[in-house]
Coordinates of C-alpha atoms and ligand atoms in Angstrom, one line a residue:
X1 CA -261.4 5.0 12.3
X2 CA -262.2 1.4 11.3
X3 CA -260.3 -0.2 8.5
X4 CA -262.4 -2.2 6.0
X5 CA -260.1 -2.7 3.1
X6 CA -256.4 -3.3 3.1
X7 CA -254.1 -3.4 0.1
X8 CA -250.6 -4.8 0.3
X9 CA -248.2 -4.0 -2.5
X10 CA -245.6 -6.8 -2.8
X11 CA -246.5 -10.5 -2.5
X12 CA -243.1 -11.7 -1.3
X13 CA -241.7 -13.3 1.8
X14 CA -242.9 -10.4 4.0
X15 CA -246.1 -9.3 2.3
X16 CA -247.6 -12.8 1.6
X17 CA -247.4 -14.3 5.1
X18 CA -248.1 -11.1 7.0
X19 CA -251.3 -10.4 5.0
X20 CA -252.4 -14.0 5.2
X21 CA -252.3 -13.9 9.0
X22 CA -254.0 -10.5 9.2
X23 CA -256.8 -11.8 7.0
X24 CA -257.1 -15.0 9.0
X25 CA -257.3 -13.0 12.3
X26 CA -259.5 -10.2 11.0
X27 CA -262.3 -11.9 9.0
X28 CA -264.3 -8.6 8.7
X29 CA -261.4 -6.8 6.8
X30 CA -260.8 -7.5 3.1
X31 CA -257.1 -7.9 2.4
X32 CA -255.9 -7.8 -1.2
X33 CA -252.2 -8.5 -1.9
X34 CA -251.0 -7.2 -5.3
X35 CA -247.8 -7.7 -7.2
X36 CA -246.5 -6.9 -10.7
X37 CA -245.1 -10.4 -11.0
X38 CA -247.9 -12.3 -12.7
X39 CA -246.4 -15.7 -12.1
X40 CA -246.1 -15.1 -8.4
X41 CA -249.7 -14.0 -8.1
X42 CA -250.8 -17.1 -10.2
X43 CA -248.9 -19.3 -7.7
X44 CA -250.6 -17.6 -4.7
X45 CA -253.9 -18.4 -6.4
X46 CA -253.0 -22.0 -7.3
X47 CA -255.9 -24.3 -6.5
X48 CA -253.5 -26.6 -4.8
X49 CA -252.5 -24.5 -1.8
X50 CA -249.2 -26.5 -1.5
X51 CA -248.1 -24.6 -4.6
X52 CA -248.0 -21.2 -3.1
X53 CA -244.7 -19.5 -4.0
X54 CA -243.3 -19.3 -0.5
X55 CA -242.6 -22.3 1.7
X56 CA -243.2 -21.6 5.4
X57 CA -244.4 -24.2 7.9
X58 CA -248.1 -23.6 8.6
X59 CA -248.6 -21.0 5.9
X60 CA -250.7 -23.1 3.5
X61 CA -253.3 -23.8 6.2
X62 CA -253.6 -20.1 7.0
X63 CA -253.9 -19.3 3.3
X64 CA -256.5 -22.0 2.6
X65 CA -258.6 -20.7 5.5
X66 CA -258.7 -17.1 4.4
X67 CA -258.2 -17.2 0.6
X68 CA -261.3 -16.3 -1.3
X69 CA -263.1 -15.3 1.9
X70 CA -261.3 -12.1 2.7
X71 CA -257.8 -12.7 1.3
X72 CA -257.2 -12.0 -2.4
X73 CA -254.2 -12.0 -4.6
X74 CA -254.2 -9.9 -7.7
X75 CA -252.1 -8.1 -10.3
X76 CA -254.6 -5.2 -10.5
X77 CA -252.6 -2.8 -8.4
X78 CA -254.6 0.3 -9.2
X79 CA -258.0 -1.2 -8.3
X80 CA -256.6 -2.5 -5.0
X81 CA -255.1 0.9 -4.1
X82 CA -258.3 2.7 -5.0
X83 CA -260.4 0.5 -2.7
X84 CA -258.1 0.4 0.3
X85 CA -258.2 2.6 3.4
X86 CA -254.8 1.3 4.4
X87 CA -252.0 0.4 2.0
X88 CA -249.0 -1.6 3.1
X89 CA -245.8 -1.3 1.0
X90 CA -243.7 -4.5 1.2
X91 CA -241.8 -4.4 -2.0
X92 CA -238.1 -5.4 -2.2
X93 CA -235.4 -2.9 -1.3
X94 CA -232.2 -4.6 -2.5
X95 CA -228.7 -3.1 -2.0
X96 CA -227.9 -0.7 -4.9
X97 CA -225.9 -2.3 -7.7
X98 CA -225.1 1.0 -9.4
X99 CA -224.2 4.6 -8.9
X100 CA -223.7 6.5 -5.6
X101 CA -224.0 4.1 -2.6
X102 CA -223.4 1.1 -4.9
X103 CA -223.0 -2.0 -2.8
X104 CA -224.1 -0.1 0.4
X105 CA -227.3 1.9 0.2
X106 CA -230.7 0.5 -0.3
X107 CA -232.2 0.9 -3.7
X108 CA -235.5 2.7 -3.1
X109 CA -236.7 2.7 -6.7
X110 CA -239.4 0.1 -6.1
X111 CA -240.6 2.1 -3.1
X112 CA -240.7 5.3 -5.1
X113 CA -242.6 3.7 -7.9
X114 CA -245.2 2.5 -5.4
X115 CA -245.5 6.0 -3.9
X116 CA -246.0 7.5 -7.3
X117 CA -248.6 4.9 -8.2
X118 CA -250.5 5.5 -5.0
X119 CA -250.4 9.3 -5.6
X120 CA -251.7 8.9 -9.1
X121 CA -254.6 6.5 -8.2
X122 CA -255.8 7.6 -4.7
X123 CA -259.0 9.6 -4.7
X124 CA -259.6 9.6 -1.0
X125 CA -257.5 9.7 2.2
X126 CA -255.2 6.8 2.8
X127 CA -253.0 5.4 5.5
X128 CA -249.7 4.2 4.0
X129 CA -247.7 1.7 6.0
X130 CA -244.0 1.0 5.2
X131 CA -243.4 -2.7 5.9
X132 CA -240.2 -3.2 3.9
X133 CA -237.0 -2.6 5.9
X134 CA -235.9 0.9 4.9
X135 CA -233.2 3.4 5.7
X136 CA -234.2 5.9 8.3
X137 CA -236.1 8.9 6.9
X138 CA -237.7 7.0 4.0
X139 CA -241.1 7.8 5.4
X140 CA -240.3 11.5 4.8
X141 CA -239.4 10.8 1.2
X142 CA -242.7 8.9 0.8
X143 CA -244.6 11.7 2.2
X144 CA -243.0 14.2 -0.1
X145 CA -243.9 12.3 -3.2
X146 CA -247.5 11.6 -2.0
X147 CA -248.1 15.2 -1.0
X148 CA -246.6 16.8 -4.1
X149 CA -247.8 14.5 -6.8
X150 CA -251.1 13.4 -5.4
X151 CA -254.7 14.4 -6.0
X152 CA -254.9 16.6 -2.9
X153 CA -256.0 13.8 -0.6
X154 CA -254.4 13.4 2.9
X155 CA -251.9 10.7 3.7
X156 CA -250.7 9.4 7.0
X157 CA -247.4 7.5 6.8
X158 CA -246.8 4.8 9.4
X159 CA -243.7 2.7 9.9
X160 CA -244.5 -0.9 10.9
X161 CA -241.3 -2.9 10.5
X162 CA -241.6 -6.6 10.2
X163 CA -239.6 -8.8 12.6
X164 CA -240.6 -12.2 11.4
X165 CA -237.8 -14.6 10.6
X166 CA -238.2 -16.9 7.6
X167 CA -238.9 -20.6 8.4
X168 CA -240.9 -19.5 11.5
X169 CA -242.9 -16.7 9.8
X170 CA -246.3 -18.0 10.8
X171 CA -245.4 -18.6 14.5
X172 CA -243.6 -15.2 14.6
X173 CA -246.7 -13.4 13.2
X174 CA -249.1 -15.3 15.5
X175 CA -247.1 -14.7 18.6
X176 CA -244.6 -11.9 18.1
X177 CA -242.2 -10.6 20.9
X178 CA -243.6 -7.2 20.0
X179 CA -245.2 -5.2 17.2
X180 CA -243.7 -1.8 16.5
X181 CA -245.8 1.1 15.0
X182 CA -244.2 4.4 14.2
X183 CA -246.4 7.4 13.2
X184 CA -246.8 11.1 13.5
X185 CA -247.8 10.8 17.2
X186 CA -247.7 14.6 17.8
X187 CA -250.8 15.2 15.8
X188 CA -254.4 14.0 16.2
X189 CA -254.6 12.6 12.7
X190 CA -251.3 10.8 13.2
X191 CA -252.5 9.2 16.4
X192 CA -255.7 8.1 14.8
X193 CA -253.8 6.4 12.0
X194 CA -251.5 4.7 14.5
X195 CA -254.6 3.6 16.5
X196 CA -256.2 2.1 13.4
X197 CA -253.2 -0.2 12.9
X198 CA -253.0 -1.0 16.6
X199 CA -256.7 -2.1 16.4
X200 CA -255.8 -4.5 13.6
X201 CA -253.0 -6.2 15.6
X202 CA -255.1 -6.1 18.8
X203 CA -257.3 -8.8 17.2
X204 CA -254.8 -11.3 18.4
X205 CA -251.8 -9.6 20.1
X206 CA -252.0 -8.4 23.7
X207 CA -251.8 -4.5 23.7
X208 CA -248.8 -4.4 26.0
X209 CA -246.8 -6.0 23.2
X210 CA -247.8 -3.3 20.7
X211 CA -245.4 -0.4 20.9
X212 CA -246.1 3.0 19.4
X213 CA -243.4 5.6 18.7
X214 CA -242.4 8.2 16.2
X215 CA -241.6 7.2 12.7
X216 CA -237.8 7.7 13.0
X217 CA -237.4 5.6 16.1
X218 CA -239.4 2.9 14.5
X219 CA -237.3 2.9 11.3
X220 CA -234.1 2.9 13.3
X221 CA -235.2 0.2 15.7
X222 CA -235.6 -2.3 12.8
X223 CA -232.1 -1.7 11.5
X224 CA -230.7 -1.9 15.1
X225 CA -232.4 -5.2 15.9
X226 CA -231.0 -6.8 12.7
X227 CA -227.6 -5.4 13.3
X228 CA -227.5 -6.7 16.8
X229 CA -228.6 -10.2 15.7
X230 CA -226.1 -10.3 12.9
X231 CA -223.4 -9.1 15.3
X232 CA -224.0 -12.0 17.6
X233 CA -223.5 -14.4 14.8
X234 CA -220.3 -12.7 13.7
X235 CA -219.1 -12.6 17.3
X236 CA -219.6 -16.4 17.9
X237 CA -218.2 -17.1 14.4
X238 CA -215.0 -15.1 15.3
X239 CA -214.7 -17.3 18.4
X240 CA -215.2 -20.4 16.2
X241 CA -212.0 -19.8 14.4
X242 CA -210.2 -19.3 17.7
X243 CA -211.7 -22.6 19.0
X244 CA -210.4 -24.5 16.0
X245 CA -206.9 -23.3 16.8
X246 CA -207.0 -23.9 20.5
X247 CA -208.9 -27.1 20.9
X248 CA -212.0 -25.5 22.5
X249 CA -215.4 -26.3 21.2
X250 CA -217.5 -23.4 20.2
X251 CA -220.8 -25.1 21.2
X252 CA -219.5 -25.5 24.7
X253 CA -218.4 -21.8 24.7
X254 CA -221.9 -20.7 23.4
X255 CA -223.6 -22.7 26.1
X256 CA -221.5 -21.3 28.9
X257 CA -221.7 -17.8 27.6
X258 CA -225.5 -18.0 26.8
X259 CA -226.4 -19.0 30.3
X260 CA -225.5 -15.5 31.5
X261 CA -228.9 -14.0 31.5
X262 CA -227.4 -10.6 30.5
X263 CA -226.3 -12.3 27.3
X264 CA -229.0 -14.9 26.6
X265 CA -228.7 -18.1 24.8
X266 CA -230.3 -17.4 21.4
X267 CA -228.5 -16.5 18.2
X268 CA -225.2 -17.9 19.4
X269 CA -224.9 -20.8 16.9
X270 CA -221.8 -20.8 15.0
X271 CA -222.2 -21.4 11.3
X272 CA -220.7 -21.0 7.8
X273 CA -221.9 -17.4 8.0
X274 CA -225.3 -15.7 8.1
X275 CA -227.3 -15.2 5.0
X276 CA -230.8 -14.0 4.2
X277 CA -232.2 -10.9 2.6
X278 CA -232.0 -8.7 5.7
X279 CA -228.8 -8.8 7.8
X280 CA -226.2 -7.8 5.3
X281 CA -228.5 -5.3 3.6
X282 CA -229.5 -3.6 6.8
X283 CA -226.0 -3.4 8.2
X284 CA -224.8 -1.9 4.9
X285 CA -227.6 0.5 5.2
X286 CA -226.6 1.4 8.7
X287 CA -223.0 1.9 7.7
X288 CA -224.0 4.1 4.8
X289 CA -226.2 6.3 7.0
X290 CA -223.5 6.6 9.6
X291 CA -220.9 7.6 6.9
X292 CA -223.3 10.1 5.4
X293 CA -223.3 11.9 8.8
X294 CA -219.5 11.7 9.0
X295 CA -219.7 9.1 11.9
X296 CA -216.8 7.0 10.7
X297 CA -216.2 5.1 13.9
X298 CA -219.8 4.0 14.1
X299 CA -219.7 3.0 10.4
X300 CA -216.4 1.0 10.9
X301 CA -217.7 -0.7 14.0
X302 CA -220.8 -2.2 12.2
X303 CA -219.0 -2.9 8.9
X304 CA -216.7 -5.3 10.8
X305 CA -219.7 -7.6 11.3
X306 CA -219.9 -8.0 7.5
X307 CA -216.2 -8.4 7.1
X308 CA -216.2 -11.2 9.7
X309 CA -219.1 -12.9 7.9
X310 CA -217.3 -12.8 4.5
X311 CA -214.3 -14.2 6.2
X312 CA -216.2 -17.1 7.7
X313 CA -217.6 -18.2 4.3
X314 CA -214.3 -17.9 2.7
X315 CA -212.4 -19.8 5.3
X316 CA -214.9 -22.7 5.3
X317 CA -214.3 -23.0 1.5
X318 CA -210.6 -22.6 1.8
X319 CA -210.4 -25.3 4.5
X320 CA -212.1 -27.8 2.1
X321 CA -209.4 -27.1 -0.5
X322 CA -206.6 -27.3 2.0
X323 CA -207.9 -30.6 3.5
X324 CA -208.4 -32.2 0.1
X325 CA -204.6 -32.1 -0.4
X326 CA -204.6 -28.5 -1.7
X327 CA -206.6 -29.2 -4.8
X328 CA -210.3 -29.7 -5.6
X329 CA -209.8 -29.4 -9.4
X330 CA -212.1 -32.0 -11.1
X331 CA -213.2 -33.4 -7.7
X332 CA -216.8 -33.9 -6.9
X333 CA -218.1 -32.1 -3.8
X334 CA -221.6 -32.7 -2.6
X335 CA -223.5 -29.9 -1.0
X336 CA -226.3 -30.7 1.4
X337 CA -228.4 -27.6 1.6
X338 CA -228.6 -24.4 -0.4
X339 CA -231.2 -22.3 1.4
X340 CA -229.8 -19.6 3.8
X341 CA -231.3 -21.5 6.7
X342 CA -233.6 -24.5 7.3
X343 CA -237.3 -24.5 6.7
X344 CA -237.3 -22.0 3.9
X345 CA -236.8 -22.1 0.1
X346 CA -235.2 -18.7 0.2
X347 CA -231.6 -18.5 -1.0
X348 CA -230.9 -14.8 -0.9
X349 CA -227.4 -14.1 0.3
X350 CA -227.1 -17.8 1.3
X351 CA -223.5 -18.8 2.3
X352 CA -223.8 -21.8 0.1
X353 CA -223.7 -19.5 -3.0
X354 CA -220.4 -18.0 -2.0
X355 CA -218.8 -21.3 -0.9
X356 CA -219.8 -22.8 -4.2
X357 CA -218.4 -19.8 -6.1
X358 CA -215.1 -20.2 -4.3
X359 CA -214.8 -23.9 -5.0
X360 CA -215.8 -23.4 -8.6
X361 CA -213.0 -21.0 -9.0
X362 CA -210.8 -23.8 -7.8
X363 CA -212.3 -26.0 -10.6
X364 CA -214.4 -28.3 -8.4
X365 CA -217.5 -30.1 -9.6
X366 CA -220.4 -29.5 -7.3
X367 CA -223.6 -31.5 -6.9
X368 CA -226.3 -29.9 -4.8
X369 CA -229.2 -31.4 -2.9
X370 CA -231.7 -29.1 -1.0
X371 CA -235.1 -30.4 0.1
X372 CA -236.9 -27.2 -0.9
X373 CA -234.8 -25.1 -3.3
X374 CA -235.5 -25.5 -7.1
X375 CA -232.8 -26.1 -9.6
X376 CA -233.5 -22.9 -11.6
X377 CA -233.0 -20.9 -8.4
X378 CA -229.5 -22.4 -7.8
X379 CA -228.4 -21.6 -11.3
X380 CA -229.9 -18.1 -11.0
X381 CA -227.9 -17.5 -7.8
X382 CA -224.7 -18.5 -9.4
X383 CA -225.3 -16.6 -12.6
X384 CA -226.1 -13.5 -10.6
X385 CA -222.5 -13.4 -9.3
X386 CA -221.2 -13.1 -12.9
X387 CA -218.1 -15.1 -12.0
X388 CA -218.2 -17.4 -15.1
X389 CA -220.5 -18.0 -18.0
X390 CA -224.0 -19.5 -17.6
X391 CA -223.0 -22.5 -19.6
X392 CA -220.1 -23.2 -17.3
X393 CA -222.3 -23.0 -14.2
X394 CA -224.6 -25.6 -15.7
X395 CA -221.7 -27.8 -16.7
X396 CA -219.9 -27.8 -13.4
X397 CA -222.9 -27.7 -11.0
X398 CA -225.5 -30.5 -11.0
X399 CA -228.7 -30.3 -8.9
X400 CA -230.3 -33.6 -7.8
X401 CA -233.5 -34.5 -6.0
X402 CA -232.0 -37.1 -3.8
X403 CA -229.3 -36.8 -1.1
X404 CA -227.7 -40.2 -1.8
X405 CA -227.4 -39.4 -5.4
X406 CA -225.6 -36.2 -4.5
X407 CA -223.1 -38.0 -2.4
X408 CA -222.4 -40.9 -4.7
X409 CA -218.7 -41.0 -5.8
X410 CA -218.1 -37.7 -4.0
X411 CA -214.6 -36.8 -2.6
X412 CA -216.3 -34.7 0.0
X413 CA -219.7 -33.8 1.5
X414 CA -220.4 -30.3 2.9
X415 CA -223.4 -29.4 5.0
X416 CA -224.4 -25.8 4.2
X417 CA -227.9 -25.6 5.6
X418 CA -229.1 -27.1 8.9
X419 CA -232.1 -29.1 7.6
X420 CA -233.2 -31.5 10.3
X421 CA -233.4 -34.4 7.9
X422 CA -229.6 -34.4 7.2
X423 CA -228.6 -36.0 10.5
X424 CA -231.2 -38.8 10.0
X425 CA -229.6 -40.1 6.7
X426 CA -228.0 -43.5 6.4
X427 CA -224.5 -42.2 6.8
X428 CA -223.0 -45.6 6.5
X429 CA -224.5 -45.9 3.0
X430 CA -223.3 -42.4 2.1
X431 CA -219.8 -43.4 3.3
X432 CA -219.8 -46.7 1.4
X433 CA -220.5 -44.9 -1.9
X434 CA -218.0 -42.1 -1.5
X435 CA -214.4 -42.0 -2.6
X436 CA -211.8 -42.6 0.1
X437 CA -210.7 -40.9 2.3
X438 CA -214.3 -39.7 2.7
X439 CA -214.3 -36.1 3.9
X440 CA -217.3 -34.6 5.6
X441 CA -217.4 -30.8 6.4
X442 CA -220.2 -29.6 8.7
X443 CA -220.8 -25.9 8.3
X444 CA -223.7 -25.9 10.7
X445 CA -222.5 -28.0 13.6
X446 CA -225.4 -30.3 12.9
X447 CA -224.0 -33.7 12.7
X448 CA -222.8 -36.0 15.5
X449 CA -219.0 -36.1 15.2
X450 CA -218.4 -39.3 17.1
X451 CA -220.8 -41.4 15.0
X452 CA -219.4 -40.1 11.8
X453 CA -215.8 -40.8 12.8
X454 CA -216.8 -44.3 13.9
X455 CA -218.1 -44.9 10.4
X456 CA -214.8 -43.7 9.0
X457 CA -215.4 -40.2 7.8
X458 CA -212.6 -37.6 8.0
X459 CA -214.8 -35.1 9.9
X460 CA -214.4 -31.3 10.1
X461 CA -217.0 -29.0 11.8
X462 CA -217.0 -25.3 12.3
X463 CA -215.6 -24.3 15.6
X464 CA -214.1 -27.6 16.9
Ligands
LIG1 C1 -217.9 -7.3 34.8 C2 -218.8 -8.5 34.5 O1 -220.2 -8.1 34.5 C3 -218.6 -9.6 35.5 O2 -219.4 -10.7 35.1 C4 -217.1 -10.0 35.5 O3 -216.9 -11.0 36.5 C5 -216.2 -8.8 35.8 O4 -216.5 -7.7 34.9 P1 -218.0 -5.3 36.6 O5 -216.8 -4.7 35.8 O6 -217.9 -5.4 38.0 O7 -218.3 -6.8 36.1 O8 -219.3 -4.5 36.3 P2 -220.4 -4.5 35.1 O9 -221.7 -4.3 35.7 O10 -220.3 -5.5 34.1 O11 -220.1 -3.1 34.4 C6 -218.9 -2.8 33.6 C7 -219.0 -1.5 33.0 O12 -219.9 -1.4 31.9 C8 -219.4 -0.4 34.0 O13 -218.6 0.8 33.8 C9 -220.8 -0.1 33.6 O14 -221.2 1.2 33.9 C10 -220.8 -0.3 32.1 N1 -222.1 -0.7 31.5 C11 -222.8 -1.8 31.8 C12 -222.7 0.2 30.6 O15 -222.2 1.2 30.3 N2 -224.0 -0.2 30.1 C13 -224.6 -1.3 30.4 O16 -225.7 -1.5 29.9 C14 -224.0 -2.2 31.3
LIG2 C1 -233.9 -11.9 10.2 C2 -234.4 -11.5 11.6 O1 -234.2 -12.6 12.5 C3 -235.8 -11.0 11.5 O2 -236.3 -10.5 12.8 C4 -236.0 -10.0 10.5 O3 -237.3 -9.6 10.4 C5 -235.4 -10.4 9.2 O4 -234.1 -10.9 9.3 P1 -234.2 -14.1 8.8 O5 -233.1 -13.5 7.9 O6 -235.4 -14.6 8.1 O7 -234.6 -13.1 9.9 O8 -233.5 -15.4 9.6 P2 -232.6 -15.5 10.9 O9 -233.2 -16.6 11.7 O10 -232.5 -14.3 11.6 O11 -231.2 -16.0 10.3 C6 -230.4 -15.2 9.5 C7 -229.1 -15.9 9.2 O12 -228.3 -16.1 10.4 C8 -229.3 -17.4 8.7 O13 -228.4 -17.6 7.6 C9 -229.0 -18.2 9.9 O14 -228.5 -19.5 9.5 C10 -227.9 -17.4 10.5 N1 -227.8 -17.7 12.0 C11 -228.8 -17.4 12.9 C12 -226.6 -18.3 12.5 O15 -225.7 -18.6 11.7 N2 -226.5 -18.5 13.8 C13 -227.5 -18.2 14.7 O16 -227.3 -18.5 15.9 C14 -228.7 -17.7 14.2
LIG3 P1 -239.5 -9.3 0.8 O1 -238.6 -10.4 1.4 O2 -239.2 -7.9 1.2 O3 -240.9 -9.7 0.9 P2 -239.6 -10.2 -2.0 O4 -238.6 -9.9 -3.1 O5 -239.9 -11.6 -1.6 O6 -239.1 -9.3 -0.8 O7 -241.0 -9.5 -2.4 C1 -241.2 -8.2 -3.0 C2 -242.3 -8.3 -4.1 O8 -242.6 -7.0 -4.4 C3 -241.8 -9.0 -5.4 O9 -242.7 -10.1 -5.6 C4 -242.0 -7.9 -6.4 O10 -242.5 -8.4 -7.7 C5 -243.0 -6.9 -5.8 N1 -242.9 -5.6 -6.3 C6 -241.8 -4.8 -6.5 N2 -242.1 -3.6 -7.0 C7 -243.5 -3.6 -7.1 C8 -244.5 -2.6 -7.6 N3 -244.1 -1.4 -8.0 N4 -245.8 -3.0 -7.6 C9 -246.2 -4.2 -7.2 N5 -245.3 -5.1 -6.8 C10 -244.0 -4.9 -6.7

């Protein structure tokens, strides 16, 4: 089976970059990305390709090559579904904020809406690919909806979890460690559907990196991969607290431990806590699934990864208060960075949000500079927590476009994101314009301690 038309529902951090790369690599396939968010689609179609709604290194080049040729962005979801042979679902699946499983389970309402829409519109057989991270067995739910409310056409459901990391999305898509495709491999139709998707990726990925398996293993592999990655960060962060007490340096520990080839060196960077839309959500999902099968020890084991992460954010903020003579009330604290990691404008679950919330509860004044995050986003993140009124957030938090302005007259500067440009600033100038003693808190172990101490900063870094 040869795929000619692809539709992707959801033009977000996953759907947008993934489809742009598929379109670039498969010029004979038409790829239409649809979304109900009109502003987002407008931005994807912006004549100036630098205005696309997602910042990823290299993405604008890929989009400008394929857009209008075989890559289209549209709000006409029905038309795109109707024309497609293969439909990717990459809508958001946030943690539930209400009802059973609140704060734990994934909210599948957007997925279900998609399934019902596909069922209503489709007049011929379709392959439906779940791309969003989903709890195990979602494919079955999708299939039930499609088969029971559809127009009698046949559906093959595939699971094709996305492993790209934000900030390196284009590189990860171009040269992935592996591609995982789950399908109904016990049947001929299922195998054909799997092969159709393999053929797409084989345009640019060696076949030995394309793994095929059954749907359940595929779904669970995605959750497991993210849980393991997050666990490494919590493990090294747990050691960072011990390092601070004992005079060891967590970077030295990471290096020594990471050189053991059984452990490996990646993902051992201590930080103010992991953020992003996936880690916490996926682990909570895993915990929820384990509990629902009565596997309490399994659930508790993974839940500890989240508890450790919450602790790390809190203790970073608490250390700022303690160091500033036990009060930050009315004091100006400059935040360098708001995104959950460098090279992205995404702020979902960013540690900066929680550190800010803690300090605002202590009546601090916060000034934020982030190279890519917009002012409205920062306010939206704080408002979403519901800790105080929207007016108060705007009174107490200022967002500026210039790092030196952020640090002017500050009592303390805190590095929350590891943007490369931060180390290159004129730190003497920053120091000269701060109140004294000038406190500097490095939540990313990014800055050179010795140089900062020579200038005169009171310097604190995670894990040393
Ligand atoms: C370990 C460390 O590997 C070594 O670096 C240190 O110096 C001493 O402790 P050892 O206890 O000899 O070495 O054996 P190891 O191969 O690490 O196995 C430890 C246990 O883990 C064994 O019972 C092994 O069966 C088990 N194991 C190991 C697993 O169950 N699964 C695995 O994937 C690996
Ligand atoms: C993650 C997975 O890496 C990716 O495979 C999956 O598809 C989606 O979730 P992402 O959330 O985009 O990707 O970014 P990632 O690089 O994994 O970082 C997640 C968080 O962990 C960030 O806040 C980052 O700063 C933090 N982190 C990462 C550390 O604190 N230390 C590390 O060593 C690595
Ligand atoms: P992710 O990181 O998983 O890509 P995002 O929130 O960035 O998540 O993107 C998901 C996109 O899916 C959003 O732009 C949202 O508007 C879109 N979306 C959600 N539900 C639907 C739907 N039923 N039809 C079309 N688009 C949808």
